[in-house]
Amino acid sequence: MENSTTVSLSTQIGRVALPVCLYNASGARCTTAQDLLALAQSGAGAVLSKSSTMQFREGNPAPRYYETTLGSINSMGLPNLGHEFYGQHAQVHAALQSGKPYIVSVSGLSLEENVSLIGFYNEAAGIDAIELNLSCPNLPGKPQTGYDFEQVQHVLDAVCPLAKQPLGVKLPPYFDIVHFEQMAAILNRYPLAFVTCINSVGNGLVIDAHTETVVIKPKNGFGGLGGDYVKPTALANVHAFYRLLRPEIGVIGCGGVKTGQDAFEHILCGAVAVQIGTQLMREDMPVFARIAYELQTIMQQKGYTRLEDFRGKLRYL
Ligand code: SIN
């Protein structure tokens, strides 16, 4: 890998340094101790946990994840091992000395639960940042917080004063220019280190014409879409928030990344780092080294030696 000596993929999310700008999307292979250890030993530049709740959750009934050639649909329902597990794993992660940050995803089922979780993780050693998930589309009867702008403000009013580690939010996709502007105006009022764009495109429906059925069980087959289906929406959200947010708030790209070129496009749109979901599910841990190599090759061909050489420099016609 000759090009790895001349092309750096290192990046910063606020004050958190990542040796490589690629890591897992929350939800993809990051629930169990085995998953988290495999991520620590992979080519990922950080380890991000599954979204955690206070209590262990079984999640929605299976089948709840399905892949097509164009991507994935899921309705997992936040299966996770509970906050104590992810807090304790922080010490395990630190002991591994992998040199990469450990980020915990938080998805309390209420405002009070988010406050308790952030209070708990504040005191747990070895956590480098918190990603607050405001966008799970898979909890029957619970709307996505990110689509309720007033509620987003209530949540941020409550949690921002508590957070000791760098705090970011994972947003749902927005589809209207006015919504980009309104949400960015809200986020700009808080001391956030990052926003992650985007969670899955909620409540899609994949069906099997042969069996004439839905392909996942929860919510009569409705679920969040990932993969190729969502890349243009993800790029639009990354670029809109890159332009609208204060420059101190890094945008993390997530959605449709399966090659080095996809990662390059997210960074060109303004992403400081790029998460991988559906393709990590398909390919497992080797995905990080492969995409890093492909991204380095593209950068070398273009004469770029670091991400800042092209980050956010998308040109208009
Ligand atoms: C899930 O567990 O249902 C997925 C999490 C998410 O989309 O935020």
CSV table of C-alpha atoms and ligand atoms in Angstrom, one decimal:
chain,number,residue,atom,x,y,z
A,1,MET,CA,0.0,0.0,0.0
A,2,GLU,CA,2.5,2.6,-1.2
A,3,ASN,CA,0.0,5.4,-1.3
A,4,SER,CA,-0.8,5.2,2.5
A,5,THR,CA,2.5,6.8,3.3
A,6,THR,CA,1.8,9.9,1.3
A,7,VAL,CA,-2.0,10.4,1.7
A,8,SER,CA,-3.5,11.0,5.1
A,9,LEU,CA,-7.0,10.1,6.0
A,10,SER,CA,-6.8,11.5,9.5
A,11,THR,CA,-9.5,13.9,10.7
A,12,GLN,CA,-10.9,15.8,13.7
A,13,ILE,CA,-14.4,15.7,15.1
A,14,GLY,CA,-14.3,18.7,17.3
A,15,ARG,CA,-11.4,18.0,19.7
A,16,VAL,CA,-11.5,14.3,19.0
A,17,ALA,CA,-8.8,13.0,16.6
A,18,LEU,CA,-9.4,10.0,14.3
A,19,PRO,CA,-6.5,8.3,12.6
A,20,VAL,CA,-8.8,7.4,9.7
A,21,CYS,CA,-12.0,9.2,8.7
A,22,LEU,CA,-14.1,6.1,8.2
A,23,TYR,CA,-16.0,4.2,10.9
A,24,ASN,CA,-19.2,2.3,11.5
A,25,ALA,CA,-22.7,3.7,11.5
A,26,SER,CA,-24.5,3.1,14.8
A,27,GLY,CA,-26.5,-0.1,14.4
A,28,ALA,CA,-24.1,-1.9,12.0
A,29,ARG,CA,-22.2,-4.7,13.8
A,30,CYS,CA,-21.7,-2.7,17.0
A,31,THR,CA,-24.1,-4.2,19.6
A,32,THR,CA,-22.1,-6.9,21.4
A,33,ALA,CA,-18.7,-7.0,23.0
A,34,GLN,CA,-17.5,-9.2,20.1
A,35,ASP,CA,-18.7,-6.6,17.6
A,36,LEU,CA,-17.0,-3.7,19.4
A,37,LEU,CA,-13.8,-5.6,19.8
A,38,ALA,CA,-13.8,-6.5,16.1
A,39,LEU,CA,-14.3,-2.8,15.2
A,40,ALA,CA,-11.4,-1.9,17.5
A,41,GLN,CA,-9.2,-4.3,15.6
A,42,SER,CA,-10.4,-3.3,12.2
A,43,GLY,CA,-9.3,-0.4,9.9
A,44,ALA,CA,-12.1,1.8,11.3
A,45,GLY,CA,-11.0,5.2,12.6
A,46,ALA,CA,-13.4,5.1,15.6
A,47,VAL,CA,-15.7,2.7,17.3
A,48,LEU,CA,-19.4,3.8,17.6
A,49,SER,CA,-21.8,1.8,19.8
A,50,LYS,CA,-25.3,0.7,19.0
A,51,SER,CA,-27.8,3.2,20.2
A,52,SER,CA,-28.2,2.5,23.9
A,53,THR,CA,-31.3,2.8,26.2
A,54,MET,CA,-31.3,2.5,30.0
A,55,GLN,CA,-32.5,-1.1,29.9
A,56,PHE,CA,-31.5,-4.1,27.7
A,57,ARG,CA,-33.9,-4.3,24.8
A,58,GLU,CA,-34.8,-7.3,22.7
A,59,GLY,CA,-36.0,-5.0,19.8
A,60,ASN,CA,-38.6,-5.7,17.2
A,61,PRO,CA,-39.6,-9.2,16.1
A,62,ALA,CA,-37.6,-10.9,13.3
A,63,PRO,CA,-37.2,-10.8,10.4
A,64,ARG,CA,-36.2,-7.2,10.9
A,65,TYR,CA,-33.3,-6.6,8.5
A,66,TYR,CA,-33.3,-7.4,4.7
A,67,GLU,CA,-30.9,-6.6,1.9
A,68,THR,CA,-31.6,-6.0,-1.8
A,69,THR,CA,-29.1,-5.2,-4.5
A,70,LEU,CA,-29.8,-1.5,-4.0
A,71,GLY,CA,-29.5,-1.4,-0.2
A,72,SER,CA,-31.3,-2.5,3.0
A,73,ILE,CA,-34.5,-2.0,5.0
A,74,ASN,CA,-34.5,-2.4,8.7
A,75,SER,CA,-36.8,-2.2,11.6
A,76,MET,CA,-34.6,-3.3,14.5
A,77,GLY,CA,-36.4,-1.4,17.3
A,78,LEU,CA,-33.2,-0.5,19.2
A,79,PRO,CA,-32.1,-3.9,20.4
A,80,ASN,CA,-29.1,-3.2,22.7
A,81,LEU,CA,-27.5,-4.4,25.9
A,82,GLY,CA,-28.4,-1.4,28.0
A,83,HIS,CA,-26.4,1.6,29.2
A,84,GLU,CA,-24.2,-0.2,31.8
A,85,PHE,CA,-22.7,-2.5,29.2
A,86,TYR,CA,-21.7,0.3,26.8
A,87,GLY,CA,-20.4,2.4,29.7
A,88,GLN,CA,-18.3,-0.6,31.0
A,89,HIS,CA,-17.1,-1.3,27.5
A,90,ALA,CA,-15.4,2.1,27.5
A,91,GLN,CA,-12.7,0.7,29.9
A,92,VAL,CA,-12.2,-2.4,27.7
A,93,HIS,CA,-11.8,-0.2,24.7
A,94,ALA,CA,-9.3,2.1,26.4
A,95,ALA,CA,-7.3,-1.0,27.5
A,96,LEU,CA,-7.0,-2.1,23.9
A,97,GLN,CA,-5.0,1.0,23.1
A,98,SER,CA,-6.1,1.0,19.5
A,99,GLY,CA,-5.5,4.7,19.2
A,100,LYS,CA,-9.1,5.2,18.0
A,101,PRO,CA,-11.9,7.0,19.9
A,102,TYR,CA,-14.9,5.2,21.4
A,103,ILE,CA,-18.2,7.0,20.8
A,104,VAL,CA,-21.4,6.0,22.5
A,105,SER,CA,-24.8,6.4,20.7
A,106,VAL,CA,-27.6,7.4,23.0
A,107,SER,CA,-31.3,6.9,22.2
A,108,GLY,CA,-33.4,7.3,25.3
A,109,LEU,CA,-37.1,6.5,24.9
A,110,SER,CA,-38.0,9.8,26.6
A,111,LEU,CA,-36.4,13.2,27.3
A,112,GLU,CA,-35.8,12.1,30.9
A,113,GLU,CA,-34.1,8.9,29.8
A,114,ASN,CA,-31.8,10.9,27.5
A,115,VAL,CA,-30.9,13.1,30.4
A,116,SER,CA,-30.1,10.1,32.6
A,117,LEU,CA,-28.1,8.4,29.9
A,118,ILE,CA,-26.0,11.5,29.2
A,119,GLY,CA,-25.5,12.0,32.9
A,120,PHE,CA,-24.3,8.4,33.2
A,121,TYR,CA,-21.9,8.4,30.3
A,122,ASN,CA,-20.4,11.7,31.5
A,123,GLU,CA,-19.1,9.8,34.5
A,124,ALA,CA,-17.9,6.7,32.6
A,125,ALA,CA,-14.2,6.9,31.8
A,126,GLY,CA,-13.0,6.1,28.3
A,127,ILE,CA,-15.8,7.6,26.3
A,128,ASP,CA,-14.6,10.2,23.8
A,129,ALA,CA,-17.9,11.5,22.4
A,130,ILE,CA,-21.6,11.0,22.5
A,131,GLU,CA,-23.9,10.7,19.4
A,132,LEU,CA,-27.5,11.5,20.5
A,133,ASN,CA,-29.8,9.7,18.1
A,134,LEU,CA,-32.8,11.9,17.4
A,135,SER,CA,-34.0,9.9,14.4
A,136,CYS,CA,-34.9,6.2,15.0
A,137,PRO,CA,-37.9,5.5,12.7
A,138,ASN,CA,-38.6,2.1,14.1
A,139,LEU,CA,-40.3,2.4,17.4
A,140,PRO,CA,-44.1,1.8,16.9
A,141,GLY,CA,-46.1,4.8,18.2
A,142,LYS,CA,-43.0,7.0,18.7
A,143,PRO,CA,-42.4,9.7,16.1
A,144,GLN,CA,-38.8,10.6,15.1
A,145,THR,CA,-37.7,13.5,17.4
A,146,GLY,CA,-35.8,15.1,14.5
A,147,TYR,CA,-39.0,15.9,12.7
A,148,ASP,CA,-40.5,17.7,15.7
A,149,PHE,CA,-38.4,20.9,15.8
A,150,GLU,CA,-39.8,22.1,19.1
A,151,GLN,CA,-39.0,18.8,20.8
A,152,VAL,CA,-35.4,18.9,19.4
A,153,GLN,CA,-35.0,22.2,21.2
A,154,HIS,CA,-36.4,20.8,24.5
A,155,VAL,CA,-34.0,17.9,24.3
A,156,LEU,CA,-31.0,20.1,23.5
A,157,ASP,CA,-31.9,22.5,26.2
A,158,ALA,CA,-31.9,19.6,28.7
A,159,VAL,CA,-28.8,17.7,27.6
A,160,CYS,CA,-26.3,20.3,26.3
A,161,PRO,CA,-25.6,21.8,29.7
A,162,LEU,CA,-24.9,18.3,31.1
A,163,ALA,CA,-22.5,17.0,28.4
A,164,LYS,CA,-18.9,16.9,29.4
A,165,GLN,CA,-17.7,15.0,26.3
A,166,PRO,CA,-18.2,16.3,22.8
A,167,LEU,CA,-21.8,15.9,21.9
A,168,GLY,CA,-23.4,15.4,18.5
A,169,VAL,CA,-26.8,14.6,17.1
A,170,LYS,CA,-27.8,12.0,14.5
A,171,LEU,CA,-30.5,13.5,12.3
A,172,PRO,CA,-33.2,12.1,10.1
A,173,PRO,CA,-33.0,13.1,6.4
A,174,TYR,CA,-34.8,16.3,5.5
A,175,PHE,CA,-36.3,16.9,2.1
A,176,ASP,CA,-37.2,20.6,2.1
A,177,ILE,CA,-34.8,23.6,1.9
A,178,VAL,CA,-36.8,25.4,4.6
A,179,HIS,CA,-36.4,22.4,6.9
A,180,PHE,CA,-32.7,22.4,6.4
A,181,GLU,CA,-32.6,26.1,7.3
A,182,GLN,CA,-34.9,25.8,10.3
A,183,MET,CA,-33.1,22.9,11.8
A,184,ALA,CA,-29.6,24.4,11.2
A,185,ALA,CA,-30.8,27.6,12.9
A,186,ILE,CA,-31.8,25.6,15.9
A,187,LEU,CA,-28.6,23.5,16.0
A,188,ASN,CA,-26.4,26.6,15.7
A,189,ARG,CA,-27.7,27.8,19.1
A,190,TYR,CA,-26.1,24.8,20.9
A,191,PRO,CA,-22.5,23.9,21.7
A,192,LEU,CA,-22.6,20.8,19.5
A,193,ALA,CA,-19.4,19.2,18.2
A,194,PHE,CA,-21.0,17.4,15.3
A,195,VAL,CA,-24.2,16.4,13.5
A,196,THR,CA,-24.5,13.0,11.7
A,197,CYS,CA,-26.4,13.1,8.4
A,198,ILE,CA,-28.4,10.9,7.9
A,199,ASN,CA,-30.2,8.1,9.7
A,200,SER,CA,-32.1,5.7,7.4
A,201,VAL,CA,-34.9,7.1,5.2
A,202,GLY,CA,-37.8,6.1,7.5
A,203,ASN,CA,-40.8,4.0,6.6
A,204,GLY,CA,-39.9,2.7,3.2
A,205,LEU,CA,-41.6,-0.5,2.0
A,206,VAL,CA,-39.7,-3.3,0.2
A,207,ILE,CA,-41.9,-6.1,-1.0
A,208,ASP,CA,-41.4,-9.5,-2.6
A,209,ALA,CA,-43.5,-9.8,-5.8
A,210,HIS,CA,-42.9,-13.6,-5.9
A,211,THR,CA,-44.3,-14.3,-2.4
A,212,GLU,CA,-46.5,-11.2,-2.5
A,213,THR,CA,-45.4,-10.3,1.0
A,214,VAL,CA,-43.4,-7.7,2.8
A,215,VAL,CA,-39.8,-8.7,3.6
A,216,ILE,CA,-39.6,-7.6,7.3
A,217,LYS,CA,-42.1,-8.3,10.0
A,218,PRO,CA,-42.4,-5.2,12.2
A,219,LYS,CA,-44.8,-2.4,11.3
A,220,ASN,CA,-46.3,-4.4,8.5
A,221,GLY,CA,-43.0,-4.3,6.6
A,222,PHE,CA,-42.3,-0.5,6.9
A,223,GLY,CA,-38.7,0.2,7.8
A,224,GLY,CA,-35.7,2.5,7.4
A,225,LEU,CA,-33.9,2.4,4.0
A,226,GLY,CA,-30.1,2.4,3.7
A,227,GLY,CA,-27.5,1.8,0.9
A,228,ASP,CA,-27.8,3.0,-2.7
A,229,TYR,CA,-31.4,4.0,-2.2
A,230,VAL,CA,-30.4,6.9,0.1
A,231,LYS,CA,-27.0,8.2,-1.1
A,232,PRO,CA,-28.3,11.3,-3.0
A,233,THR,CA,-30.5,12.2,0.0
A,234,ALA,CA,-27.5,11.7,2.3
A,235,LEU,CA,-25.2,13.9,0.1
A,236,ALA,CA,-27.9,16.6,0.0
A,237,ASN,CA,-28.2,16.7,3.8
A,238,VAL,CA,-24.4,16.7,4.3
A,239,HIS,CA,-23.9,19.5,2.0
A,240,ALA,CA,-26.9,21.6,3.2
A,241,PHE,CA,-25.8,21.3,6.8
A,242,TYR,CA,-22.1,21.9,5.9
A,243,ARG,CA,-23.2,25.2,4.4
A,244,LEU,CA,-25.7,26.2,7.1
A,245,LEU,CA,-24.0,25.2,10.3
A,246,ARG,CA,-21.4,27.1,12.3
A,247,PRO,CA,-18.0,25.8,11.0
A,248,GLU,CA,-17.1,24.4,14.5
A,249,ILE,CA,-19.9,21.9,14.1
A,250,GLY,CA,-18.5,19.0,12.0
A,251,VAL,CA,-20.9,17.2,9.7
A,252,ILE,CA,-20.5,13.4,9.6
A,253,GLY,CA,-21.7,11.7,6.4
A,254,CYS,CA,-23.7,8.5,6.5
A,255,GLY,CA,-25.7,6.9,3.7
A,256,GLY,CA,-24.8,4.8,0.7
A,257,VAL,CA,-21.1,4.5,1.2
A,258,LYS,CA,-19.9,1.3,-0.4
A,259,THR,CA,-16.7,2.5,-2.3
A,260,GLY,CA,-13.9,5.0,-1.9
A,261,GLN,CA,-15.7,7.2,-4.4
A,262,ASP,CA,-18.8,7.3,-2.2
A,263,ALA,CA,-16.6,8.4,0.7
A,264,PHE,CA,-14.9,11.0,-1.5
A,265,GLU,CA,-18.3,12.4,-2.5
A,266,HIS,CA,-19.4,12.7,1.1
A,267,ILE,CA,-16.2,14.6,2.0
A,268,LEU,CA,-16.4,16.8,-1.1
A,269,CYS,CA,-19.9,17.7,0.2
A,270,GLY,CA,-18.4,18.8,3.5
A,271,ALA,CA,-18.2,15.7,5.7
A,272,VAL,CA,-15.3,15.6,8.3
A,273,ALA,CA,-15.8,11.8,8.6
A,274,VAL,CA,-17.9,9.1,7.0
A,275,GLN,CA,-19.9,6.3,8.6
A,276,ILE,CA,-20.6,2.9,6.9
A,277,GLY,CA,-23.7,1.0,7.6
A,278,THR,CA,-25.3,-1.3,4.9
A,279,GLN,CA,-21.9,-2.1,3.3
A,280,LEU,CA,-20.4,-3.0,6.7
A,281,MET,CA,-23.3,-5.4,7.2
A,282,ARG,CA,-22.6,-7.0,3.8
A,283,GLU,CA,-18.8,-7.1,3.9
A,284,ASP,CA,-17.9,-7.1,7.6
A,285,MET,CA,-14.8,-5.5,9.0
A,286,PRO,CA,-12.6,-5.7,5.8
A,287,VAL,CA,-14.8,-2.9,4.4
A,288,PHE,CA,-12.8,-0.2,6.2
A,289,ALA,CA,-9.4,-1.1,4.8
A,290,ARG,CA,-10.8,-1.5,1.3
A,291,ILE,CA,-12.6,1.8,1.2
A,292,ALA,CA,-9.6,3.6,2.9
A,293,TYR,CA,-7.4,2.2,0.1
A,294,GLU,CA,-9.8,3.2,-2.6
A,295,LEU,CA,-10.2,6.7,-1.1
A,296,GLN,CA,-6.4,7.1,-0.9
A,297,THR,CA,-6.0,6.0,-4.5
A,298,ILE,CA,-8.6,8.6,-5.7
A,299,MET,CA,-6.9,11.3,-3.6
A,300,GLN,CA,-3.5,10.4,-5.0
A,301,GLN,CA,-4.7,10.5,-8.6
A,302,LYS,CA,-6.1,14.0,-7.9
A,303,GLY,CA,-2.9,15.2,-6.2
A,304,TYR,CA,-4.6,15.5,-2.7
A,305,THR,CA,-2.6,14.6,0.4
A,306,ARG,CA,-5.1,15.4,3.1
A,307,LEU,CA,-8.9,15.6,3.4
A,308,GLU,CA,-8.8,19.4,3.8
A,309,ASP,CA,-7.5,19.7,0.3
A,310,PHE,CA,-11.0,18.9,-1.1
A,311,ARG,CA,-13.4,18.8,1.9
A,312,GLY,CA,-16.5,20.9,1.2
A,313,LYS,CA,-15.1,22.1,-2.1
A,314,LEU,CA,-18.0,20.9,-4.3
A,315,ARG,CA,-18.3,23.2,-7.3
A,316,TYR,CA,-21.5,24.5,-8.9
A,317,LEU,CA,-22.1,24.8,-12.6
B,1,SIN,C1,-33.1,0.5,15.1
B,1,SIN,O1,-32.6,0.0,16.1
B,1,SIN,O2,-34.3,0.4,14.8
B,1,SIN,C2,-32.3,1.4,14.2
B,1,SIN,C3,-31.8,2.5,14.9
B,1,SIN,C4,-32.0,3.8,14.2
B,1,SIN,O3,-32.4,3.8,13.0
B,1,SIN,O4,-31.8,4.9,14.8
